[in-house]
Short mmCIF file of C-alpha atoms and ligand atoms in Angstrom, two decimals:
data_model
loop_
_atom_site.label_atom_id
_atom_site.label_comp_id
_atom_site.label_asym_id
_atom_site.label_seq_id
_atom_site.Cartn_x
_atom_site.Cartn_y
_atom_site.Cartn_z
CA UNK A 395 -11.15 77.39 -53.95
CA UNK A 396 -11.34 77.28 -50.08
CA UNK A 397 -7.84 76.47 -48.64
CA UNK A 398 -7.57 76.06 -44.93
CA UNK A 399 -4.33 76.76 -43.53
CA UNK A 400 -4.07 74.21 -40.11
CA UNK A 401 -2.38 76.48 -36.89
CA UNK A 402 -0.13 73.89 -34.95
CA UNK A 403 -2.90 72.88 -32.76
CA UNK A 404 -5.30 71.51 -35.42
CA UNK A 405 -2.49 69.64 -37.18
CA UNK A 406 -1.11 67.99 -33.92
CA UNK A 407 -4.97 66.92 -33.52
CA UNK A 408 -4.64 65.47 -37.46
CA UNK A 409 -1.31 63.77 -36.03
CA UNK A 410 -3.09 61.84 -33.84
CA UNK A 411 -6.05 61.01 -36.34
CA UNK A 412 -3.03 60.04 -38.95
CA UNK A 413 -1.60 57.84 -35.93
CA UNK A 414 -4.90 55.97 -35.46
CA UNK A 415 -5.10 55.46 -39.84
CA UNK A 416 -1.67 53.73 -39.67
CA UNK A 417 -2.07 51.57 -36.83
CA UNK A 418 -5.24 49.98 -38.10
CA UNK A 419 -3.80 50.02 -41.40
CA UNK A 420 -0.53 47.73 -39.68
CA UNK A 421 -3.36 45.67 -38.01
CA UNK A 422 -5.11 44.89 -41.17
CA UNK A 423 -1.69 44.12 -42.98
CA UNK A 424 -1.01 41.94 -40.22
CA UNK A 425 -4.54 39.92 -40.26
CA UNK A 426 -5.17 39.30 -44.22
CA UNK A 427 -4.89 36.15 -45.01
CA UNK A 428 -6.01 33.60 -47.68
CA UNK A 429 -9.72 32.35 -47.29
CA UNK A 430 -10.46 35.79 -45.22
CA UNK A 431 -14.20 37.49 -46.37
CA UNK A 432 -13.30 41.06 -47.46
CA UNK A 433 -16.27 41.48 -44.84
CA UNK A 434 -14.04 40.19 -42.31
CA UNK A 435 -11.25 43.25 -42.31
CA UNK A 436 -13.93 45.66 -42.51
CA UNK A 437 -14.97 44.08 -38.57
CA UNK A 438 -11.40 44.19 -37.89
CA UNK A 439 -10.77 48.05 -38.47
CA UNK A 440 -14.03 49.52 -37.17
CA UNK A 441 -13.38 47.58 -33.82
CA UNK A 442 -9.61 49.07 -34.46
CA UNK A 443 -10.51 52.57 -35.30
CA UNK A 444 -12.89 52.55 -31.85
CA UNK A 445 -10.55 51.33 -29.56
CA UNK A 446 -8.11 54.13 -30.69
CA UNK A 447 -10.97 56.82 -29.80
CA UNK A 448 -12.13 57.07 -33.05
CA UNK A 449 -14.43 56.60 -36.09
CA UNK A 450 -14.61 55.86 -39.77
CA UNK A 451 -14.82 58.64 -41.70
CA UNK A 452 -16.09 56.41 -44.65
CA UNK A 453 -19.29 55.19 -42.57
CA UNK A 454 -22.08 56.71 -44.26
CA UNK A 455 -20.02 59.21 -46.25
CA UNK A 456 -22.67 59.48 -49.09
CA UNK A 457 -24.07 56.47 -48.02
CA UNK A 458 -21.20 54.25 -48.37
CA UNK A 459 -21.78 51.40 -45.75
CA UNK A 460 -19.12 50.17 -44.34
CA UNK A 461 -15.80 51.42 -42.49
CA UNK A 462 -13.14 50.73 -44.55
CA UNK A 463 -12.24 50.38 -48.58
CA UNK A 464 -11.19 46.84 -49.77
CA UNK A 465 -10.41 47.16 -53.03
CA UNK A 466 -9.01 43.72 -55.12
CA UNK A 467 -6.68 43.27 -58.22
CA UNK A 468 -8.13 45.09 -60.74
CA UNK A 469 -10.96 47.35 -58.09
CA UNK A 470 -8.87 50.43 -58.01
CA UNK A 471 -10.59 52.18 -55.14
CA UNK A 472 -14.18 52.25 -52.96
CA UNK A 473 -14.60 48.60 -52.82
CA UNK A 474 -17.45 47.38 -50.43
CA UNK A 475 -16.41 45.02 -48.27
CA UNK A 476 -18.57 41.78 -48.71
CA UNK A 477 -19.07 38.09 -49.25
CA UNK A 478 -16.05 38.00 -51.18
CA UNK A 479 -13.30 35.75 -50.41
CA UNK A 480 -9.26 36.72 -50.70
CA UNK A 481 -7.27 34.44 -52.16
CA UNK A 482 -2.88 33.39 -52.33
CA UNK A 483 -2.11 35.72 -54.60
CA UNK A 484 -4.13 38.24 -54.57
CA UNK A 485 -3.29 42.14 -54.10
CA UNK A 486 -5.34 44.00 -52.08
CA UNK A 487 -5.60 47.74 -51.62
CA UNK A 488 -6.94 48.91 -47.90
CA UNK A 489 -8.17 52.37 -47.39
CA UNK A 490 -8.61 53.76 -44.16
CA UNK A 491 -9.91 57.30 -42.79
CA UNK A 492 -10.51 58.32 -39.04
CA UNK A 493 -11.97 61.07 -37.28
CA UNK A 494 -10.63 62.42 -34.09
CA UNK A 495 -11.37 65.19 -32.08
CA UNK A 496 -13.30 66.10 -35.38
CA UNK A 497 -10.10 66.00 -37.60
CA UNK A 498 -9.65 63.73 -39.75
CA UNK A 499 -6.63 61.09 -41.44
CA UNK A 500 -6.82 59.54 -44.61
CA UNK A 501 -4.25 56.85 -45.78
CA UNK A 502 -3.96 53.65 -47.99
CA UNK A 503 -1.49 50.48 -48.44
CA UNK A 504 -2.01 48.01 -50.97
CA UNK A 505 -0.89 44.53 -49.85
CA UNK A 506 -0.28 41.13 -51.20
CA UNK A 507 -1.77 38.24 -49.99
CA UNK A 508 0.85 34.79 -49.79
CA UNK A 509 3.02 34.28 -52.40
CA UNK A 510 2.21 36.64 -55.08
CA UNK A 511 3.62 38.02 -58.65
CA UNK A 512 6.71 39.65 -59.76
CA UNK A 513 4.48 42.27 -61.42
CA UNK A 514 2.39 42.59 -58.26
CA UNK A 515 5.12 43.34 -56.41
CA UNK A 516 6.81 45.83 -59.26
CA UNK A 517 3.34 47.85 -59.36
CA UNK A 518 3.30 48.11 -55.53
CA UNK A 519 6.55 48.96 -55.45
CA UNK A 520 5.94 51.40 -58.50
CA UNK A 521 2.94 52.87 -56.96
CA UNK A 522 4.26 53.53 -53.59
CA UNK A 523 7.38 55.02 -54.92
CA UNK A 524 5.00 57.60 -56.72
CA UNK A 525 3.85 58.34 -53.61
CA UNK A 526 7.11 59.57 -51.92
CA UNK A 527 7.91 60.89 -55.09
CA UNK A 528 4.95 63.64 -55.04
CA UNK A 529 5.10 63.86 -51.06
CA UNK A 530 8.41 65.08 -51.73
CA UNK A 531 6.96 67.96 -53.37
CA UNK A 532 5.07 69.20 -50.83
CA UNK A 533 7.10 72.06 -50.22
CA UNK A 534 6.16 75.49 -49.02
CA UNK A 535 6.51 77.63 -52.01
CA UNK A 536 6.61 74.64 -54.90
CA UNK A 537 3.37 74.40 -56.97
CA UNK A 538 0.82 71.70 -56.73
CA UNK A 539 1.42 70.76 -60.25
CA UNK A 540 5.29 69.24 -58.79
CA UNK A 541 3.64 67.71 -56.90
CA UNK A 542 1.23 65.50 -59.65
CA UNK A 543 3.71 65.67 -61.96
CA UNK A 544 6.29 63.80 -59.60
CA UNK A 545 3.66 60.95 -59.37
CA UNK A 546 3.42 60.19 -63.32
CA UNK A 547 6.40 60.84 -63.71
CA UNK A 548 7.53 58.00 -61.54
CA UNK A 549 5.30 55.62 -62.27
CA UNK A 550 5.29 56.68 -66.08
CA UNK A 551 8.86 55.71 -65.95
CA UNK A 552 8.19 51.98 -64.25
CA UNK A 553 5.66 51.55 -67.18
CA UNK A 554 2.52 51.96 -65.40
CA UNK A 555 -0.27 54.49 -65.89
CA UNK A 556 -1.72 56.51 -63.18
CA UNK A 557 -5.36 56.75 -62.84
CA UNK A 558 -6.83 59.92 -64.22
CA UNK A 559 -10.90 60.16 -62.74
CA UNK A 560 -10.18 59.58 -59.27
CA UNK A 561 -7.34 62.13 -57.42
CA UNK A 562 -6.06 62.93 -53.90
CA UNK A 563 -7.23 65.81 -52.17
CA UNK A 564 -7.19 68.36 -49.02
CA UNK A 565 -8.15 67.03 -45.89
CA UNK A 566 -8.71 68.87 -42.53
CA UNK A 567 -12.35 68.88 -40.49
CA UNK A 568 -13.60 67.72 -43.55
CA UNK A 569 -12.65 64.58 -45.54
CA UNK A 570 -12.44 66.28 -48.68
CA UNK A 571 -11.67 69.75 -48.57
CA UNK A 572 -9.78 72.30 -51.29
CA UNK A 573 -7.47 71.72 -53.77
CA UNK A 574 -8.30 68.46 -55.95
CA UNK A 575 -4.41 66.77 -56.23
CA UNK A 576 -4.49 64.97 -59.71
CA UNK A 577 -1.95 62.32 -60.38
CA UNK A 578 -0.92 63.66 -63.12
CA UNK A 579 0.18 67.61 -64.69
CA UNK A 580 2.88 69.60 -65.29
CA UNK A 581 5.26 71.10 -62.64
CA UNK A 582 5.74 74.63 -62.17
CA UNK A 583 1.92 74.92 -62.38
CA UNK A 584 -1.12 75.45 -60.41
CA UNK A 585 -1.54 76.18 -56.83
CA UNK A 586 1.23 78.05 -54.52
CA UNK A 587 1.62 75.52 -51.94
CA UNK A 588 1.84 77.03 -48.57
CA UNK A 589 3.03 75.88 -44.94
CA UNK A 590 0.23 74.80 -43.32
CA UNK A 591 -1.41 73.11 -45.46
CA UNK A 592 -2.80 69.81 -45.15
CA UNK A 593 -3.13 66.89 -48.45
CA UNK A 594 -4.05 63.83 -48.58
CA UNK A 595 -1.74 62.46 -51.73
CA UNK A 596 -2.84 58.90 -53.34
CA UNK A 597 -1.55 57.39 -56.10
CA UNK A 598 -3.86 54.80 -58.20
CA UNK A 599 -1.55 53.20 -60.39
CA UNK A 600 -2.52 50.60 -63.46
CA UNK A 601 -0.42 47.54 -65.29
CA UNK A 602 -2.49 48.52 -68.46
CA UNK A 603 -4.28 51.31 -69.36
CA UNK A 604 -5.40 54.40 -67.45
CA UNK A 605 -9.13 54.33 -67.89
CA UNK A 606 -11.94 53.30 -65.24
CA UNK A 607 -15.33 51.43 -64.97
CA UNK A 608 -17.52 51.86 -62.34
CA UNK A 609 -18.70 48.72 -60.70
CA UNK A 610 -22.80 48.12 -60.51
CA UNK A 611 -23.04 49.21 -56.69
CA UNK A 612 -22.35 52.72 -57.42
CA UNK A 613 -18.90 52.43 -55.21
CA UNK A 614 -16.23 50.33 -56.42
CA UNK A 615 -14.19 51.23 -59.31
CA UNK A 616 -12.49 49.36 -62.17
CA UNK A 617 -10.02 49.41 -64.38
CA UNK A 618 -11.28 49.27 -67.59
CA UNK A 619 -9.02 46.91 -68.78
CA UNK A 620 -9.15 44.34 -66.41
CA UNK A 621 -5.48 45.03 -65.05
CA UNK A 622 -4.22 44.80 -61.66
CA UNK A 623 -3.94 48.44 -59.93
CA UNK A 624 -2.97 49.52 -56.75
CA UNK A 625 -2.92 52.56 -54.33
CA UNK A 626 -1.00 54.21 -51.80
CA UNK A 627 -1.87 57.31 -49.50
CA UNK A 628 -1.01 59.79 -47.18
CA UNK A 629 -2.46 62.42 -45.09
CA UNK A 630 0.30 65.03 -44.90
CA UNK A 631 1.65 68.41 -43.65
CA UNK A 632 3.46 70.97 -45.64
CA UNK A 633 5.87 72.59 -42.95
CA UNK A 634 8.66 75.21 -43.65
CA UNK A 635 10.79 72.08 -44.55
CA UNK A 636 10.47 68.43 -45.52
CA UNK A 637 6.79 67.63 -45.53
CA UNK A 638 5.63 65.87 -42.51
CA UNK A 639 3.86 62.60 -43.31
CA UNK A 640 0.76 62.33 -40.23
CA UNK A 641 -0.71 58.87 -41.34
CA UNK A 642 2.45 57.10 -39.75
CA UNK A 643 2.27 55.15 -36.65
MG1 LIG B 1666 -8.25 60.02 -49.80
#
């Protein structure tokens, strides 16, 4: 494994990068609305993410062609945007990543579109509260197994299942650097967490069953069940306190 410890002056760099990320992800939030392409927010955020100075770091990232994830109901992550058409009711999950200054920020909302389901809103709810339940174990000194223990623990409790396949991850120069974060394990294991260090944390949280299926483009992602999941990240900053969330506006 190849952790990079950020000095001050890379991570105030990744502050701004994780400044950009939540602005266009507020933007988006702001312009979804029924009868919308999913084609339509992907326009929106790569005029967003130039404007702010910078560019997707999804654009081309193994190929994938467009600038933002739009993943729907029961797409759990890497959707394409496309031809396809939102709808009252629907939730969607929005993933954005910038590079700035050649740092990068990583972060993803899920939100609902009109009026939509009390279970919708319980597994958002659910989902982002795993989220600020493993961010708070970002501690210098805790192990990264608090910290994906936190997040099925949480959402275990709300009666969900986190997603297994898919996991959050460093993040620095590179999109996806050192350690893998998996949304699940045992606390009190694996990797001494250290200031310094930069993770992006996300949460993919299921109404049924854990298990995937990969869609026929070779991006999006299922759930295997056909249940509604959702997804919530952050790019963050271990410090030598409480961990400093940089994919806030
Ligand atoms: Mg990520």
């Amino acid at each position: 494994m190849n952790i990079k410890i950020k000095p001050e002056h890379e991570i105030a760099i990744m502050r701004q990068a994780g400044r950009i990320v939540a602005e266009v992800l507020l933007i988006l939030k702001d312009s979804i609305e029924p009868g919308m392409k999913t084609m339509d927010l992907d326009v929106i955020a790569d005029k967003e993410l130039k404007r702010l100075g910078a560019r997707s770091s999804f654009k081309g990232y193994h190929g994938f062609p467009a600038s933002l994830c739009v993943s729907v109901n029961d797409e759990i992550v890497h959707g394409i945007p496309g031809e396809k058409v939102i709808k009252e009711g629907d939730i969607v999950s929005l993933d954005v990543g910038s590079i700035y200054e050649g740092f990068q920020g990583d972060a993803a909302i899920t939100v609902g579109v009109g009026e939509i389901s009390l279970k919708s809103r319980d597994l958002m709810q659910a989902t982002e509260g795993a989220l600020a339940a493993g961010i708070s174990c970002a501690r210098d000194g805790a192990r990264l197994g608090d910290i994906s223990a936190a997040i099925q623990g949480f959402a275990e409790s709300r009666g969900y299942s986190v997603v297994r396949e898919y996991t959050g991850h460093g993040i620095g120069r590179q999109m996806h650097e050192d350690p893998l974060i998996p949304n699940f394990g045992t606390p009190g294991t694996g990797l001494d967490l250290k200031k310094g260090m930069t993770l992006a944390i996300e949460p993919m949280v299921n109404v049924g069953d854990w298990r995937t299926r990969p869609g026929k483009d070779g991006w999006v992602v299922f759930t295997a069940d056909g249940s509604i999941s959702a997804h919530f990240e952050h790019t963050i900053v271990i410090t030598g306190g409480k961990p400093e969330v940089l994919t806030i506006v």
